[in-house]
mmCIF file of C-alpha atoms in Angstrom:
data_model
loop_
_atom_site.group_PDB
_atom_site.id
_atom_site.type_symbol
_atom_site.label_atom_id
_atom_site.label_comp_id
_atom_site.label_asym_id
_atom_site.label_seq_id
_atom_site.Cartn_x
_atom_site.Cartn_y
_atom_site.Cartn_z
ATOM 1 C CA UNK R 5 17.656 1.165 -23.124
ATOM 2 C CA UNK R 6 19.057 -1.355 -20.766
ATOM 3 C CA UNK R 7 16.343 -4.001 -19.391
ATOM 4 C CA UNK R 8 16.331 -6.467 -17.119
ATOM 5 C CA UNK R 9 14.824 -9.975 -17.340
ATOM 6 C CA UNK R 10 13.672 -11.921 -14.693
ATOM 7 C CA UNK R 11 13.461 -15.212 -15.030
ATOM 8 C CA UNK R 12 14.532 -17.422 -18.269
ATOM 9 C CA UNK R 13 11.411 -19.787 -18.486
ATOM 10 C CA UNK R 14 10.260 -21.220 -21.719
ATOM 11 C CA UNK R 15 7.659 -18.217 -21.499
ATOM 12 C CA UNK R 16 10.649 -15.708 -21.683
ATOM 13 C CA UNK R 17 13.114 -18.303 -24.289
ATOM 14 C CA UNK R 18 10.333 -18.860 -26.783
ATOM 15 C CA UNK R 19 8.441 -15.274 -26.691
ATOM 16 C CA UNK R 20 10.434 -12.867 -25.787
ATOM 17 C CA UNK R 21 14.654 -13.309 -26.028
ATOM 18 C CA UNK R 22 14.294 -14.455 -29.961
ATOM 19 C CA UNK R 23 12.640 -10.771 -30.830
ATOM 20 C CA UNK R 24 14.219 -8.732 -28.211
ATOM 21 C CA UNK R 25 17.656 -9.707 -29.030
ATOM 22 C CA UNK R 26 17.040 -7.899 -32.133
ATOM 23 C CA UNK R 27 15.620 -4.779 -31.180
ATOM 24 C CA UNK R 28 18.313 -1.651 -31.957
ATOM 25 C CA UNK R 29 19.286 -0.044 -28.806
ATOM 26 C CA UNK R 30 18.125 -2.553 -26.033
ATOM 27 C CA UNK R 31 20.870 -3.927 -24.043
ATOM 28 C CA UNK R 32 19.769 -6.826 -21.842
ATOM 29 C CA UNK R 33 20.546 -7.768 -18.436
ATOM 30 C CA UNK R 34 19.511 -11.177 -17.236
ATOM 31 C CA UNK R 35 18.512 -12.494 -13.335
ATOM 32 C CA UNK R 36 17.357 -15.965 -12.667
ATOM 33 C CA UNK R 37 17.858 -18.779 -10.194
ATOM 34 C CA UNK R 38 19.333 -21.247 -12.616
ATOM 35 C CA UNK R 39 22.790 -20.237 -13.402
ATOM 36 C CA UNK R 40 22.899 -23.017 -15.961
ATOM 37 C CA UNK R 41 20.302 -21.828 -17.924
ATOM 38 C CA UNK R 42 21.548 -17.896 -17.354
ATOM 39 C CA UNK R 43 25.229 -19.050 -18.998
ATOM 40 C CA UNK R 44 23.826 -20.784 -21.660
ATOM 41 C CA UNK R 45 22.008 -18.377 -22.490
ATOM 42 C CA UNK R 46 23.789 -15.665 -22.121
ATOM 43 C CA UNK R 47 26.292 -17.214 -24.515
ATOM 44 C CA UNK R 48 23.677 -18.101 -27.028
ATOM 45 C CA UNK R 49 22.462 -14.014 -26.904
ATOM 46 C CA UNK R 50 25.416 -12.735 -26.461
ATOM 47 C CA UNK R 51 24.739 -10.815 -23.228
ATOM 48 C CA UNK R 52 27.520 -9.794 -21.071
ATOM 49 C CA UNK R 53 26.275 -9.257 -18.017
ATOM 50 C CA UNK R 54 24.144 -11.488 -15.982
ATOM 51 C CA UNK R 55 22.983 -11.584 -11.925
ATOM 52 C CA UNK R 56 22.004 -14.312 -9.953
ATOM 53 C CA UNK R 57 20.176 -11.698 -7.535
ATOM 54 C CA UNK R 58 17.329 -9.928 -8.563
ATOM 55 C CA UNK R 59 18.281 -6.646 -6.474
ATOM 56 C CA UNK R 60 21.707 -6.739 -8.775
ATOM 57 C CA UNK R 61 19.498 -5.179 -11.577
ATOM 58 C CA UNK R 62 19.128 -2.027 -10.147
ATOM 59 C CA UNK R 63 23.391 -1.873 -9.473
ATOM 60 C CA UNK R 64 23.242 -2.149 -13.178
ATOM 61 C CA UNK R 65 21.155 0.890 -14.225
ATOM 62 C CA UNK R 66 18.372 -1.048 -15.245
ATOM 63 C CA UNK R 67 15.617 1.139 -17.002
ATOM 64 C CA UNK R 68 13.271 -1.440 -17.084
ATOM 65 C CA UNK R 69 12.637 -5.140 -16.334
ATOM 66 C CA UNK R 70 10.715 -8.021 -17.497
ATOM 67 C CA UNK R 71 8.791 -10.358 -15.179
ATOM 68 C CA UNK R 72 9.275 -14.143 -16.403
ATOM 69 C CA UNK R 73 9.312 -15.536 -12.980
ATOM 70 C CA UNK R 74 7.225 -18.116 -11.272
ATOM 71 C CA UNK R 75 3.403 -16.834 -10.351
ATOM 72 C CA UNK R 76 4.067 -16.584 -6.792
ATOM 73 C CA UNK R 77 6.809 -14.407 -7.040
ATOM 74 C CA UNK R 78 5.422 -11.900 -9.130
ATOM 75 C CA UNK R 79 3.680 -9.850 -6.604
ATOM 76 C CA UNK R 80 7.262 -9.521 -4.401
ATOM 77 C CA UNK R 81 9.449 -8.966 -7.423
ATOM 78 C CA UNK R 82 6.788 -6.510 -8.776
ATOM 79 C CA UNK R 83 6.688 -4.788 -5.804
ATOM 80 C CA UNK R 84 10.607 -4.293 -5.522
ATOM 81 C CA UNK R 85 10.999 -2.968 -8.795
ATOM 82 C CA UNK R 86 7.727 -0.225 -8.203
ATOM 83 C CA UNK R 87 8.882 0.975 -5.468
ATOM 84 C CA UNK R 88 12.712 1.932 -6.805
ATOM 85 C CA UNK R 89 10.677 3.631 -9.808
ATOM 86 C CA UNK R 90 11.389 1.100 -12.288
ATOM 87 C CA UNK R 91 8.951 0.488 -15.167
ATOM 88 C CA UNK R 92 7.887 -2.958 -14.876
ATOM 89 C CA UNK R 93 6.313 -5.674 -17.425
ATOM 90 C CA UNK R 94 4.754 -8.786 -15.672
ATOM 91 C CA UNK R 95 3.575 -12.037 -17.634
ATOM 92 C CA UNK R 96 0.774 -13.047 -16.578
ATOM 93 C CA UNK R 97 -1.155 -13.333 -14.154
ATOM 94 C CA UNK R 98 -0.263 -10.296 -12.721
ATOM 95 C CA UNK R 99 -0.745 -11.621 -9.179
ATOM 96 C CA UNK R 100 -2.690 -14.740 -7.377
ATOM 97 C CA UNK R 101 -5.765 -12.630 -6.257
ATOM 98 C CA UNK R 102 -7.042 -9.480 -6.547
ATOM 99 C CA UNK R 103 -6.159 -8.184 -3.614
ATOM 100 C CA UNK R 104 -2.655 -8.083 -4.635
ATOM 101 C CA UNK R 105 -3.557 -6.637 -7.916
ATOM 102 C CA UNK R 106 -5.046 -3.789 -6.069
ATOM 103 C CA UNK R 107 -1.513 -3.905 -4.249
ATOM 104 C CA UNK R 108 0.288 -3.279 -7.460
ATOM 105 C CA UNK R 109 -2.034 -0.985 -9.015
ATOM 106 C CA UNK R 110 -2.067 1.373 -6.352
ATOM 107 C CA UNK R 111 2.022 1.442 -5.563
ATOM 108 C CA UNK R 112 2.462 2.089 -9.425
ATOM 109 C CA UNK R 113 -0.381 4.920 -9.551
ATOM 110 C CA UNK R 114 0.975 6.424 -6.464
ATOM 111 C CA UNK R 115 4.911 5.933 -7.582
ATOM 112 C CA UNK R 116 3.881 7.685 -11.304
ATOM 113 C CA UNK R 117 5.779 4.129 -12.597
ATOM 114 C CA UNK R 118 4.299 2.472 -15.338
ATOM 115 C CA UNK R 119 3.377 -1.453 -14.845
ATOM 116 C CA UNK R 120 2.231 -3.305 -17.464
ATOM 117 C CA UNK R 121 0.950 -6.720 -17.863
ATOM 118 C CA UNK R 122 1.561 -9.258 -20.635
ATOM 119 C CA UNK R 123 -0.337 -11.472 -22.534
ATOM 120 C CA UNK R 124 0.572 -12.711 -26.056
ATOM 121 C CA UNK R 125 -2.262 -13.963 -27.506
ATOM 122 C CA UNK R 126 -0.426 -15.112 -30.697
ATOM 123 C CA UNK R 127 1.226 -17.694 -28.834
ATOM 124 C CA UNK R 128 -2.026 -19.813 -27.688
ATOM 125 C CA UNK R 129 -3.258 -22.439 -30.153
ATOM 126 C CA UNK R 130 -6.802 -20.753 -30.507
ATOM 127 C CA UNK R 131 -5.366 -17.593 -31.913
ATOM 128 C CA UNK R 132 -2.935 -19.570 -34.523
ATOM 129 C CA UNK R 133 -5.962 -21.642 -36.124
ATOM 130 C CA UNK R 134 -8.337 -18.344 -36.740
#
């Protein structure tokens, strides 16, 4: 399975790369505005190819990709990836408002693509002290 991240936040460095590195069979792509961050990385995971455009995911065969990005962008990156038929995993919030939520749910309903929202409770200091 090759899948794309989007956006290399502390979110996506701290919760995500350290287990998904390790996962058999998933080759990782990554996108994000920082190219500094991207390289290093990149070189840290060992992941060979990287895009500085979003839209380059899809070039790459993408099967999936990962939403890290900031809030506001979720809804447009979201969006793109529905409507190409990509399976797509947002952090949360899912969008700003409901209204866009509606947005999202509908375009992945009608497009048969599955769109999933993430939030890992383990991470949040309530959860650790139960």
């Amino acid at each position: 399975m090759k899948l794309g991240i989007i956006g290399l936040g502390d979110i996506a460095q701290k919760a995500y790369l350290p287990y998904i590195t390790q996962l058999a069979g998933v080759e990782l792509v990554f996108s994000t505005r920082s190219s500094e961050v991207m390289k290093s990385l990149a070189q840290q995971y060992r992941i060979s190819e990287v895009c500085s455009d979003y839209r380059e995911l899809l070039k790459s065969g993408v099967d999936a990709v990962m939403i890290h990005a900031a809030t506001s962008a979720h809804v447009q990156l979201a969006k793109f990836f529905l409507e190409k038929g990509v399976p797509t995993f947002v952090d949360k919030p899912l969008a700003d408002n409901a209204d866009d939520v509606d947005v999202l749910y509908e375009l992945a309903i009608s497009k048969g693509v599955p769109l999933y929202v993430a939030l890992i409770a383990a991470i949040f200091p309530f959860t650790t002290s139960m």
